[in-house]
Amino acid sequence: MMNLMMENCPTEEEIKNRIVRQLNWRNTESVSLIWQGYLAALLEWGLIEVQVYDRLSILVRGVGEKEIHELFLDEPISAEYESEIGMGRSGETATSPEGQSEGNI
C-alpha cells in the first residue's frame, strides 16, 4: 500500500506497469538506473513504503546496486559490506522486466 502524502501519486501497480513497459521498449542499463533513482526518491520522500520499494526495485536490479546502497547510506560502502550484500562479483546481472535473470552485462 502506498503512503499517499501527495495528491495524484501513482499506485504501485501503475509504477510497475510503467517500468515494465519502458523496459520492454528499451531494456538498457540507463533505463534501469533512471528507474532505480526514481524509486529511491519516492522512498526517500516517504511517497512509497519500504515494502513497495523492495517489490518494484526487483524489476530494475542488476545495475547500480553498489551505488544505490551508497545513496541510502550517504557514504561509500566498504569492501566487506559489498561482499556481504553479494556485490563482490566481477560482473553484475541484468534483470528482465519480468524479474528473470538475463546473465552478465
mmCIF file of N, CA, C and O in Angstrom:
data_model
loop_
_atom_site.group_PDB
_atom_site.id
_atom_site.type_symbol
_atom_site.label_atom_id
_atom_site.label_comp_id
_atom_site.label_asym_id
_atom_site.label_seq_id
_atom_site.Cartn_x
_atom_site.Cartn_y
_atom_site.Cartn_z
ATOM 1 N N MET A 1 0.847 -1.180 0.000
ATOM 2 C CA MET A 1 0.000 0.000 0.000
ATOM 3 C C MET A 1 0.890 1.239 0.000
ATOM 4 O O MET A 1 1.890 1.291 0.676
ATOM 5 N N MET A 2 0.509 2.211 -0.767
ATOM 6 C CA MET A 2 1.310 3.426 -0.892
ATOM 7 C C MET A 2 0.924 4.431 0.182
ATOM 8 O O MET A 2 -0.220 4.529 0.580
ATOM 9 N N ASN A 3 1.904 5.154 0.624
ATOM 10 C CA ASN A 3 1.696 6.232 1.563
ATOM 11 C C ASN A 3 1.307 7.460 0.742
ATOM 12 O O ASN A 3 2.126 8.010 0.028
ATOM 13 N N LEU A 4 0.076 7.893 0.831
ATOM 14 C CA LEU A 4 -0.417 8.972 -0.019
ATOM 15 C C LEU A 4 -0.172 10.327 0.635
ATOM 16 O O LEU A 4 -1.066 10.944 1.187
ATOM 17 N N MET A 5 1.050 10.798 0.576
ATOM 18 C CA MET A 5 1.391 12.104 1.098
ATOM 19 C C MET A 5 1.143 13.182 0.046
ATOM 20 O O MET A 5 1.083 14.348 0.356
ATOM 21 N N MET A 6 1.046 12.766 -1.193
ATOM 22 C CA MET A 6 0.870 13.689 -2.299
ATOM 23 C C MET A 6 -0.388 13.329 -3.058
ATOM 24 O O MET A 6 -0.682 12.163 -3.246
ATOM 25 N N GLU A 7 -1.088 14.331 -3.503
ATOM 26 C CA GLU A 7 -2.247 14.078 -4.345
ATOM 27 C C GLU A 7 -1.794 13.556 -5.695
ATOM 28 O O GLU A 7 -0.745 13.938 -6.200
ATOM 29 N N ASN A 8 -2.575 12.671 -6.280
ATOM 30 C CA ASN A 8 -2.310 12.131 -7.613
ATOM 31 C C ASN A 8 -1.030 11.305 -7.697
ATOM 32 O O ASN A 8 -0.451 11.176 -8.769
ATOM 33 N N CYS A 9 -0.568 10.780 -6.588
ATOM 34 C CA CYS A 9 0.613 9.925 -6.595
ATOM 35 C C CYS A 9 0.223 8.599 -7.249
ATOM 36 O O CYS A 9 -0.830 8.040 -6.937
ATOM 37 N N PRO A 10 1.047 8.090 -8.178
ATOM 38 C CA PRO A 10 0.684 6.832 -8.834
ATOM 39 C C PRO A 10 0.684 5.659 -7.854
ATOM 40 O O PRO A 10 1.417 5.666 -6.874
ATOM 41 N N THR A 11 -0.133 4.676 -8.149
ATOM 42 C CA THR A 11 -0.191 3.483 -7.309
ATOM 43 C C THR A 11 1.008 2.578 -7.626
ATOM 44 O O THR A 11 1.688 2.757 -8.647
ATOM 45 N N GLU A 12 1.223 1.597 -6.774
ATOM 46 C CA GLU A 12 2.285 0.626 -7.000
ATOM 47 C C GLU A 12 2.093 -0.062 -8.355
ATOM 48 O O GLU A 12 3.052 -0.222 -9.116
ATOM 49 N N GLU A 13 0.883 -0.450 -8.655
ATOM 50 C CA GLU A 13 0.596 -1.142 -9.915
ATOM 51 C C GLU A 13 0.881 -0.241 -11.118
ATOM 52 O O GLU A 13 1.417 -0.691 -12.124
ATOM 53 N N GLU A 14 0.530 1.033 -11.018
ATOM 54 C CA GLU A 14 0.802 1.973 -12.119
ATOM 55 C C GLU A 14 2.302 2.140 -12.347
ATOM 56 O O GLU A 14 2.766 2.142 -13.493
ATOM 57 N N ILE A 15 3.054 2.264 -11.266
ATOM 58 C CA ILE A 15 4.510 2.399 -11.397
ATOM 59 C C ILE A 15 5.098 1.130 -11.991
ATOM 60 O O ILE A 15 5.934 1.179 -12.903
ATOM 61 N N LYS A 16 4.650 -0.027 -11.494
ATOM 62 C CA LYS A 16 5.136 -1.302 -12.023
ATOM 63 C C LYS A 16 4.871 -1.404 -13.519
ATOM 64 O O LYS A 16 5.761 -1.780 -14.300
ATOM 65 N N ASN A 17 3.668 -1.064 -13.934
ATOM 66 C CA ASN A 17 3.319 -1.130 -15.357
ATOM 67 C C ASN A 17 4.187 -0.195 -16.196
ATOM 68 O O ASN A 17 4.602 -0.549 -17.301
ATOM 69 N N ARG A 18 4.474 0.990 -15.679
ATOM 70 C CA ARG A 18 5.340 1.932 -16.401
ATOM 71 C C ARG A 18 6.749 1.380 -16.549
ATOM 72 O O ARG A 18 7.362 1.496 -17.615
ATOM 73 N N ILE A 19 7.280 0.801 -15.465
ATOM 74 C CA ILE A 19 8.627 0.228 -15.517
ATOM 75 C C ILE A 19 8.681 -0.886 -16.553
ATOM 76 O O ILE A 19 9.568 -0.921 -17.415
ATOM 77 N N VAL A 20 7.741 -1.803 -16.466
ATOM 78 C CA VAL A 20 7.719 -2.952 -17.382
ATOM 79 C C VAL A 20 7.576 -2.491 -18.826
ATOM 80 O O VAL A 20 8.295 -2.975 -19.710
ATOM 81 N N ARG A 21 6.680 -1.538 -19.068
ATOM 82 C CA ARG A 21 6.510 -1.034 -20.444
ATOM 83 C C ARG A 21 7.805 -0.433 -20.980
ATOM 84 O O ARG A 21 8.232 -0.736 -22.089
ATOM 85 N N GLN A 22 8.437 0.417 -20.189
ATOM 86 C CA GLN A 22 9.656 1.065 -20.689
ATOM 87 C C GLN A 22 10.780 0.056 -20.883
ATOM 88 O O GLN A 22 11.516 0.133 -21.861
ATOM 89 N N LEU A 23 10.902 -0.916 -19.986
ATOM 90 C CA LEU A 23 11.938 -1.936 -20.165
ATOM 91 C C LEU A 23 11.648 -2.817 -21.381
ATOM 92 O O LEU A 23 12.570 -3.321 -22.012
ATOM 93 N N ASN A 24 10.391 -2.993 -21.706
ATOM 94 C CA ASN A 24 10.057 -3.732 -22.927
ATOM 95 C C ASN A 24 10.449 -2.947 -24.174
ATOM 96 O O ASN A 24 10.823 -3.525 -25.184
ATOM 97 N N TRP A 25 10.354 -1.618 -24.100
ATOM 98 C CA TRP A 25 10.754 -0.784 -25.237
ATOM 99 C C TRP A 25 12.265 -0.688 -25.332
ATOM 100 O O TRP A 25 12.846 -0.712 -26.405
ATOM 101 N N ARG A 26 12.910 -0.481 -24.174
ATOM 102 C CA ARG A 26 14.336 -0.172 -24.155
ATOM 103 C C ARG A 26 14.942 -0.737 -22.868
ATOM 104 O O ARG A 26 15.069 -0.039 -21.879
ATOM 105 N N ASN A 27 15.315 -1.997 -22.895
ATOM 106 C CA ASN A 27 15.870 -2.654 -21.714
ATOM 107 C C ASN A 27 17.378 -2.402 -21.669
ATOM 108 O O ASN A 27 18.173 -3.223 -22.074
ATOM 109 N N THR A 28 17.734 -1.213 -21.177
ATOM 110 C CA THR A 28 19.129 -0.816 -21.119
ATOM 111 C C THR A 28 19.530 -0.509 -19.681
ATOM 112 O O THR A 28 18.683 -0.297 -18.810
ATOM 113 N N GLU A 29 20.826 -0.449 -19.469
ATOM 114 C CA GLU A 29 21.356 -0.085 -18.166
ATOM 115 C C GLU A 29 20.884 1.322 -17.787
ATOM 116 O O GLU A 29 20.531 1.573 -16.638
ATOM 117 N N SER A 30 20.853 2.232 -18.738
ATOM 118 C CA SER A 30 20.431 3.614 -18.458
ATOM 119 C C SER A 30 18.995 3.662 -17.948
ATOM 120 O O SER A 30 18.702 4.375 -16.982
ATOM 121 N N VAL A 31 18.110 2.923 -18.576
ATOM 122 C CA VAL A 31 16.704 2.910 -18.142
ATOM 123 C C VAL A 31 16.603 2.337 -16.734
ATOM 124 O O VAL A 31 15.894 2.889 -15.876
ATOM 125 N N SER A 32 17.319 1.261 -16.457
ATOM 126 C CA SER A 32 17.292 0.672 -15.112
ATOM 127 C C SER A 32 17.805 1.654 -14.068
ATOM 128 O O SER A 32 17.232 1.784 -12.987
ATOM 129 N N LEU A 33 18.876 2.365 -14.398
ATOM 130 C CA LEU A 33 19.431 3.344 -13.462
ATOM 131 C C LEU A 33 18.457 4.493 -13.207
ATOM 132 O O LEU A 33 18.310 4.951 -12.068
ATOM 133 N N ILE A 34 17.790 4.945 -14.246
ATOM 134 C CA ILE A 34 16.800 6.018 -14.084
ATOM 135 C C ILE A 34 15.688 5.566 -13.140
ATOM 136 O O ILE A 34 15.299 6.291 -12.219
ATOM 137 N N TRP A 35 15.180 4.351 -13.364
ATOM 138 C CA TRP A 35 14.104 3.854 -12.511
ATOM 139 C C TRP A 35 14.585 3.620 -11.088
ATOM 140 O O TRP A 35 13.841 3.869 -10.127
ATOM 141 N N GLN A 36 15.826 3.156 -10.915
ATOM 142 C CA GLN A 36 16.336 2.986 -9.549
ATOM 143 C C GLN A 36 16.358 4.322 -8.825
ATOM 144 O O GLN A 36 15.984 4.411 -7.655
ATOM 145 N N GLY A 37 16.811 5.368 -9.509
ATOM 146 C CA GLY A 37 16.826 6.696 -8.901
ATOM 147 C C GLY A 37 15.434 7.209 -8.588
ATOM 148 O O GLY A 37 15.188 7.805 -7.531
ATOM 149 N N TYR A 38 14.502 6.971 -9.504
ATOM 150 C CA TYR A 38 13.113 7.399 -9.317
ATOM 151 C C TYR A 38 12.516 6.716 -8.085
ATOM 152 O O TYR A 38 11.910 7.363 -7.226
ATOM 153 N N LEU A 39 12.704 5.406 -7.987
ATOM 154 C CA LEU A 39 12.168 4.659 -6.851
ATOM 155 C C LEU A 39 12.835 5.084 -5.550
ATOM 156 O O LEU A 39 12.172 5.204 -4.513
ATOM 157 N N ALA A 40 14.148 5.317 -5.594
ATOM 158 C CA ALA A 40 14.863 5.764 -4.400
ATOM 159 C C ALA A 40 14.324 7.104 -3.916
ATOM 160 O O ALA A 40 14.149 7.323 -2.709
ATOM 161 N N ALA A 41 14.033 8.005 -4.855
ATOM 162 C CA ALA A 41 13.487 9.313 -4.481
ATOM 163 C C ALA A 41 12.098 9.166 -3.853
ATOM 164 O O ALA A 41 11.806 9.802 -2.836
ATOM 165 N N LEU A 42 11.256 8.329 -4.446
ATOM 166 C CA LEU A 42 9.929 8.113 -3.875
ATOM 167 C C LEU A 42 10.027 7.586 -2.446
ATOM 168 O O LEU A 42 9.281 8.017 -1.557
ATOM 169 N N LEU A 43 10.963 6.659 -2.221
ATOM 170 C CA LEU A 43 11.154 6.110 -0.879
ATOM 171 C C LEU A 43 11.707 7.175 0.063
ATOM 172 O O LEU A 43 11.200 7.361 1.170
ATOM 173 N N GLU A 44 12.716 7.892 -0.375
ATOM 174 C CA GLU A 44 13.350 8.925 0.452
ATOM 175 C C GLU A 44 12.346 9.991 0.886
ATOM 176 O O GLU A 44 12.391 10.478 2.005
ATOM 177 N N TRP A 45 11.418 10.349 0.001
ATOM 178 C CA TRP A 45 10.443 11.382 0.295
ATOM 179 C C TRP A 45 9.194 10.846 0.981
ATOM 180 O O TRP A 45 8.235 11.583 1.210
ATOM 181 N N GLY A 46 9.195 9.560 1.291
ATOM 182 C CA GLY A 46 8.066 8.976 2.007
ATOM 183 C C GLY A 46 6.822 8.783 1.166
ATOM 184 O O GLY A 46 5.730 8.662 1.707
ATOM 185 N N LEU A 47 6.992 8.751 -0.158
ATOM 186 C CA LEU A 47 5.844 8.579 -1.032
ATOM 187 C C LEU A 47 5.504 7.116 -1.279
ATOM 188 O O LEU A 47 4.408 6.809 -1.758
ATOM 189 N N ILE A 48 6.451 6.223 -0.997
ATOM 190 C CA ILE A 48 6.180 4.786 -1.030
ATOM 191 C C ILE A 48 6.813 4.166 0.206
ATOM 192 O O ILE A 48 7.755 4.710 0.787
ATOM 193 N N GLU A 49 6.279 3.036 0.601
ATOM 194 C CA GLU A 49 6.799 2.316 1.765
ATOM 195 C C GLU A 49 7.948 1.413 1.339
ATOM 196 O O GLU A 49 8.097 1.092 0.153
ATOM 197 N N VAL A 50 8.735 0.988 2.297
ATOM 198 C CA VAL A 50 9.897 0.138 2.024
ATOM 199 C C VAL A 50 9.488 -1.133 1.287
ATOM 200 O O VAL A 50 10.158 -1.547 0.339
ATOM 201 N N GLN A 51 8.378 -1.732 1.684
ATOM 202 C CA GLN A 51 7.923 -2.960 1.024
ATOM 203 C C GLN A 51 7.597 -2.720 -0.450
ATOM 204 O O GLN A 51 7.880 -3.551 -1.299
ATOM 205 N N VAL A 52 7.003 -1.585 -0.751
ATOM 206 C CA VAL A 52 6.684 -1.228 -2.139
ATOM 207 C C VAL A 52 7.981 -1.015 -2.910
ATOM 208 O O VAL A 52 8.143 -1.515 -4.021
ATOM 209 N N TYR A 53 8.917 -0.295 -2.311
ATOM 210 C CA TYR A 53 10.221 -0.078 -2.943
ATOM 211 C C TYR A 53 10.888 -1.415 -3.252
ATOM 212 O O TYR A 53 11.389 -1.626 -4.356
ATOM 213 N N ASP A 54 10.888 -2.319 -2.280
ATOM 214 C CA ASP A 54 11.518 -3.630 -2.474
ATOM 215 C C ASP A 54 10.878 -4.392 -3.631
ATOM 216 O O ASP A 54 11.578 -4.967 -4.462
ATOM 217 N N ARG A 55 9.558 -4.394 -3.684
ATOM 218 C CA ARG A 55 8.870 -5.117 -4.761
ATOM 219 C C ARG A 55 9.142 -4.501 -6.133
ATOM 220 O O ARG A 55 9.366 -5.205 -7.112
ATOM 221 N N LEU A 56 9.136 -3.177 -6.222
ATOM 222 C CA LEU A 56 9.341 -2.518 -7.507
ATOM 223 C C LEU A 56 10.803 -2.536 -7.942
ATOM 224 O O LEU A 56 11.099 -2.677 -9.129
ATOM 225 N N SER A 57 11.715 -2.421 -6.994
ATOM 226 C CA SER A 57 13.135 -2.366 -7.368
ATOM 227 C C SER A 57 13.637 -3.696 -7.907
ATOM 228 O O SER A 57 14.645 -3.725 -8.624
ATOM 229 N N ILE A 58 12.939 -4.778 -7.623
ATOM 230 C CA ILE A 58 13.307 -6.082 -8.190
ATOM 231 C C ILE A 58 13.295 -6.016 -9.711
ATOM 232 O O ILE A 58 14.096 -6.655 -10.379
ATOM 233 N N LEU A 59 12.419 -5.196 -10.264
ATOM 234 C CA LEU A 59 12.290 -5.083 -11.720
ATOM 235 C C LEU A 59 13.522 -4.472 -12.374
ATOM 236 O O LEU A 59 13.767 -4.697 -13.556
ATOM 237 N N VAL A 60 14.295 -3.685 -11.640
ATOM 238 C CA VAL A 60 15.440 -2.980 -12.232
ATOM 239 C C VAL A 60 16.766 -3.324 -11.566
ATOM 240 O O VAL A 60 17.767 -2.642 -11.766
ATOM 241 N N ARG A 61 16.806 -4.382 -10.799
ATOM 242 C CA ARG A 61 18.061 -4.783 -10.165
ATOM 243 C C ARG A 61 19.032 -5.320 -11.195
ATOM 244 O O ARG A 61 18.637 -5.809 -12.246
ATOM 245 N N GLY A 62 20.287 -5.252 -10.888
ATOM 246 C CA GLY A 62 21.315 -5.795 -11.758
ATOM 247 C C GLY A 62 22.343 -4.759 -12.146
ATOM 248 O O GLY A 62 23.470 -5.095 -12.444
ATOM 249 N N VAL A 63 21.975 -3.509 -12.124
ATOM 250 C CA VAL A 63 22.928 -2.430 -12.387
ATOM 251 C C VAL A 63 22.784 -1.400 -11.283
ATOM 252 O O VAL A 63 21.705 -1.209 -10.737
ATOM 253 N N GLY A 64 23.884 -0.776 -10.923
ATOM 254 C CA GLY A 64 23.838 0.286 -9.927
ATOM 255 C C GLY A 64 23.582 -0.180 -8.512
ATOM 256 O O GLY A 64 23.236 0.629 -7.655
ATOM 257 N N GLU A 65 23.767 -1.474 -8.236
ATOM 258 C CA GLU A 65 23.500 -1.989 -6.883
ATOM 259 C C GLU A 65 24.376 -1.298 -5.830
ATOM 260 O O GLU A 65 23.881 -0.867 -4.798
ATOM 261 N N LYS A 66 25.654 -1.210 -6.107
ATOM 262 C CA LYS A 66 26.585 -0.575 -5.171
ATOM 263 C C LYS A 66 26.201 0.888 -4.967
ATOM 264 O O LYS A 66 26.142 1.384 -3.844
ATOM 265 N N GLU A 67 25.914 1.567 -6.053
ATOM 266 C CA GLU A 67 25.592 2.984 -5.991
ATOM 267 C C GLU A 67 24.297 3.268 -5.238
ATOM 268 O O GLU A 67 24.207 4.252 -4.499
ATOM 269 N N ILE A 68 23.301 2.400 -5.383
ATOM 270 C CA ILE A 68 22.040 2.637 -4.678
ATOM 271 C C ILE A 68 22.226 2.445 -3.172
ATOM 272 O O ILE A 68 21.668 3.187 -2.364
ATOM 273 N N HIS A 69 23.061 1.487 -2.785
ATOM 274 C CA HIS A 69 23.358 1.318 -1.354
ATOM 275 C C HIS A 69 24.108 2.532 -0.823
ATOM 276 O O HIS A 69 23.819 3.008 0.275
ATOM 277 N N GLU A 70 25.054 3.035 -1.601
ATOM 278 C CA GLU A 70 25.791 4.230 -1.182
ATOM 279 C C GLU A 70 24.861 5.436 -1.069
ATOM 280 O O GLU A 70 25.018 6.262 -0.163
ATOM 281 N N LEU A 71 23.900 5.533 -1.963
ATOM 282 C CA LEU A 71 22.933 6.637 -1.916
ATOM 283 C C LEU A 71 22.190 6.631 -0.586
ATOM 284 O O LEU A 71 22.088 7.657 0.082
ATOM 285 N N PHE A 72 21.685 5.464 -0.198
ATOM 286 C CA PHE A 72 20.924 5.386 1.050
ATOM 287 C C PHE A 72 21.811 5.514 2.287
ATOM 288 O O PHE A 72 21.381 6.049 3.300
ATOM 289 N N LEU A 73 23.060 5.037 2.204
ATOM 290 C CA LEU A 73 23.979 5.141 3.342
ATOM 291 C C LEU A 73 24.604 6.531 3.446
ATOM 292 O O LEU A 73 25.114 6.904 4.493
ATOM 293 N N ASP A 74 24.624 7.267 2.336
ATOM 294 C CA ASP A 74 25.254 8.585 2.240
ATOM 295 C C ASP A 74 26.756 8.514 2.495
ATOM 296 O O ASP A 74 27.350 9.412 3.085
ATOM 297 N N GLU A 75 27.361 7.407 2.061
ATOM 298 C CA GLU A 75 28.816 7.240 2.137
ATOM 299 C C GLU A 75 29.215 6.044 1.283
ATOM 300 O O GLU A 75 28.381 5.185 0.993
ATOM 301 N N PRO A 76 30.481 5.999 0.887
ATOM 302 C CA PRO A 76 30.935 4.836 0.108
ATOM 303 C C PRO A 76 30.829 3.566 0.949
ATOM 304 O O PRO A 76 31.022 3.599 2.163
ATOM 305 N N ILE A 77 30.501 2.448 0.294
ATOM 306 C CA ILE A 77 30.430 1.202 1.049
ATOM 307 C C ILE A 77 31.812 0.559 1.098
ATOM 308 O O ILE A 77 32.619 0.716 0.186
ATOM 309 N N SER A 78 32.057 -0.162 2.160
ATOM 310 C CA SER A 78 33.340 -0.846 2.340
ATOM 311 C C SER A 78 33.355 -2.128 1.522
ATOM 312 O O SER A 78 32.306 -2.640 1.119
ATOM 313 N N ALA A 79 34.540 -2.654 1.296
ATOM 314 C CA ALA A 79 34.669 -3.918 0.574
ATOM 315 C C ALA A 79 33.960 -5.039 1.332
ATOM 316 O O ALA A 79 33.357 -5.917 0.724
ATOM 317 N N GLU A 80 34.025 -5.000 2.655
ATOM 318 C CA GLU A 80 33.359 -6.019 3.465
ATOM 319 C C GLU A 80 31.845 -5.955 3.275
ATOM 320 O O GLU A 80 31.190 -6.978 3.104
ATOM 321 N N TYR A 81 31.291 -4.758 3.323
ATOM 322 C CA TYR A 81 29.851 -4.600 3.141
ATOM 323 C C TYR A 81 29.449 -5.005 1.732
ATOM 324 O O TYR A 81 28.427 -5.655 1.534
ATOM 325 N N GLU A 82 30.274 -4.646 0.769
ATOM 326 C CA GLU A 82 29.992 -5.003 -0.618
ATOM 327 C C GLU A 82 29.895 -6.513 -0.775
ATOM 328 O O GLU A 82 28.980 -7.018 -1.425
ATOM 329 N N SER A 83 30.804 -7.251 -0.165
ATOM 330 C CA SER A 83 30.742 -8.709 -0.278
ATOM 331 C C SER A 83 29.574 -9.282 0.521
ATOM 332 O O SER A 83 28.981 -10.273 0.121
ATOM 333 N N GLU A 84 29.204 -8.634 1.631
ATOM 334 C CA GLU A 84 28.053 -9.077 2.427
ATOM 335 C C GLU A 84 26.755 -9.004 1.635
ATOM 336 O O GLU A 84 25.896 -9.863 1.769
ATOM 337 N N ILE A 85 26.605 -7.969 0.836
ATOM 338 C CA ILE A 85 25.364 -7.804 0.099
ATOM 339 C C ILE A 85 25.439 -8.435 -1.279
ATOM 340 O O ILE A 85 24.561 -8.252 -2.111
ATOM 341 N N GLY A 86 26.506 -9.208 -1.526
ATOM 342 C CA GLY A 86 26.579 -10.008 -2.739
ATOM 343 C C GLY A 86 26.999 -9.269 -3.980
ATOM 344 O O GLY A 86 26.705 -9.694 -5.084
ATOM 345 N N MET A 87 27.725 -8.172 -3.818
ATOM 346 C CA MET A 87 28.161 -7.421 -4.980
ATOM 347 C C MET A 87 29.645 -7.585 -5.229
ATOM 348 O O MET A 87 30.212 -6.865 -6.020
ATOM 349 N N GLY A 88 30.279 -8.530 -4.584
ATOM 350 C CA GLY A 88 31.693 -8.731 -4.763
ATOM 351 C C GLY A 88 32.013 -9.558 -5.992
ATOM 352 O O GLY A 88 33.033 -10.206 -6.060
ATOM 353 N N ARG A 89 31.117 -9.553 -6.995
ATOM 354 C CA ARG A 89 31.313 -10.319 -8.216
ATOM 355 C C ARG A 89 32.007 -9.456 -9.249
ATOM 356 O O ARG A 89 31.959 -8.243 -9.190
ATOM 357 N N SER A 90 32.574 -10.104 -10.241
ATOM 358 C CA SER A 90 33.247 -9.363 -11.306
ATOM 359 C C SER A 90 32.254 -8.725 -12.254
ATOM 360 O O SER A 90 32.518 -7.689 -12.824
ATOM 361 N N GLY A 91 31.077 -9.324 -12.425
ATOM 362 C CA GLY A 91 30.066 -8.766 -13.329
ATOM 363 C C GLY A 91 28.739 -8.704 -12.622
ATOM 364 O O GLY A 91 28.479 -9.454 -11.698
ATOM 365 N N GLU A 92 27.907 -7.777 -13.041
ATOM 366 C CA GLU A 92 26.576 -7.676 -12.462
ATOM 367 C C GLU A 92 25.599 -8.357 -13.388
ATOM 368 O O GLU A 92 25.846 -8.515 -14.568
ATOM 369 N N THR A 93 24.472 -8.761 -12.865
ATOM 370 C CA THR A 93 23.476 -9.485 -13.630
ATOM 371 C C THR A 93 22.336 -8.564 -14.015
ATOM 372 O O THR A 93 21.788 -7.871 -13.166
ATOM 373 N N ALA A 94 21.991 -8.569 -15.272
ATOM 374 C CA ALA A 94 20.858 -7.775 -15.744
ATOM 375 C C ALA A 94 19.569 -8.513 -15.439
ATOM 376 O O ALA A 94 19.553 -9.735 -15.354
ATOM 377 N N THR A 95 18.496 -7.771 -15.278
ATOM 378 C CA THR A 95 17.198 -8.353 -14.969
ATOM 379 C C THR A 95 16.197 -7.937 -16.029
ATOM 380 O O THR A 95 16.143 -6.779 -16.399
ATOM 381 N N SER A 96 15.405 -8.881 -16.478
ATOM 382 C CA SER A 96 14.365 -8.586 -17.467
ATOM 383 C C SER A 96 13.206 -7.900 -16.768
ATOM 384 O O SER A 96 13.105 -7.922 -15.547
ATOM 385 N N PRO A 97 12.278 -7.326 -17.520
ATOM 386 C CA PRO A 97 11.120 -6.668 -16.902
ATOM 387 C C PRO A 97 10.283 -7.615 -16.042
ATOM 388 O O PRO A 97 9.632 -7.190 -15.121
ATOM 389 N N GLU A 98 10.323 -8.893 -16.331
ATOM 390 C CA GLU A 98 9.561 -9.846 -15.544
ATOM 391 C C GLU A 98 10.347 -10.313 -14.332
ATOM 392 O O GLU A 98 9.890 -11.157 -13.582
ATOM 393 N N GLY A 99 11.583 -9.813 -14.147
ATOM 394 C CA GLY A 99 12.380 -10.164 -12.990
ATOM 395 C C GLY A 99 13.235 -11.397 -13.196
ATOM 396 O O GLY A 99 13.813 -11.910 -12.266
ATOM 397 N N GLN A 100 13.365 -11.874 -14.415
ATOM 398 C CA GLN A 100 14.167 -13.060 -14.701
ATOM 399 C C GLN A 100 15.584 -12.639 -15.075
ATOM 400 O O GLN A 100 15.775 -11.717 -15.849
ATOM 401 N N SER A 101 16.551 -13.322 -14.549
ATOM 402 C CA SER A 101 17.945 -13.005 -14.826
ATOM 403 C C SER A 101 18.251 -13.237 -16.304
ATOM 404 O O SER A 101 17.791 -14.163 -16.913
ATOM 405 N N GLU A 102 19.040 -12.316 -16.871
ATOM 406 C CA GLU A 102 19.413 -12.426 -18.276
ATOM 407 C C GLU A 102 20.917 -12.604 -18.454
ATOM 408 O O GLU A 102 21.447 -12.415 -19.522
ATOM 409 N N GLY A 103 21.633 -12.898 -17.380
ATOM 410 C CA GLY A 103 23.071 -13.100 -17.487
ATOM 411 C C GLY A 103 23.840 -11.825 -17.269
ATOM 412 O O GLY A 103 23.295 -10.782 -16.972
ATOM 413 N N ASN A 104 25.142 -11.921 -17.414
ATOM 414 C CA ASN A 104 26.016 -10.774 -17.184
ATOM 415 C C ASN A 104 25.917 -9.757 -18.292
ATOM 416 O O ASN A 104 25.707 -10.098 -19.433
ATOM 417 N N ILE A 105 26.124 -8.515 -17.921
ATOM 418 C CA ILE A 105 26.082 -7.417 -18.876
ATOM 419 C C ILE A 105 27.433 -7.332 -19.553
ATOM 420 O O ILE A 105 28.439 -7.446 -18.955
#
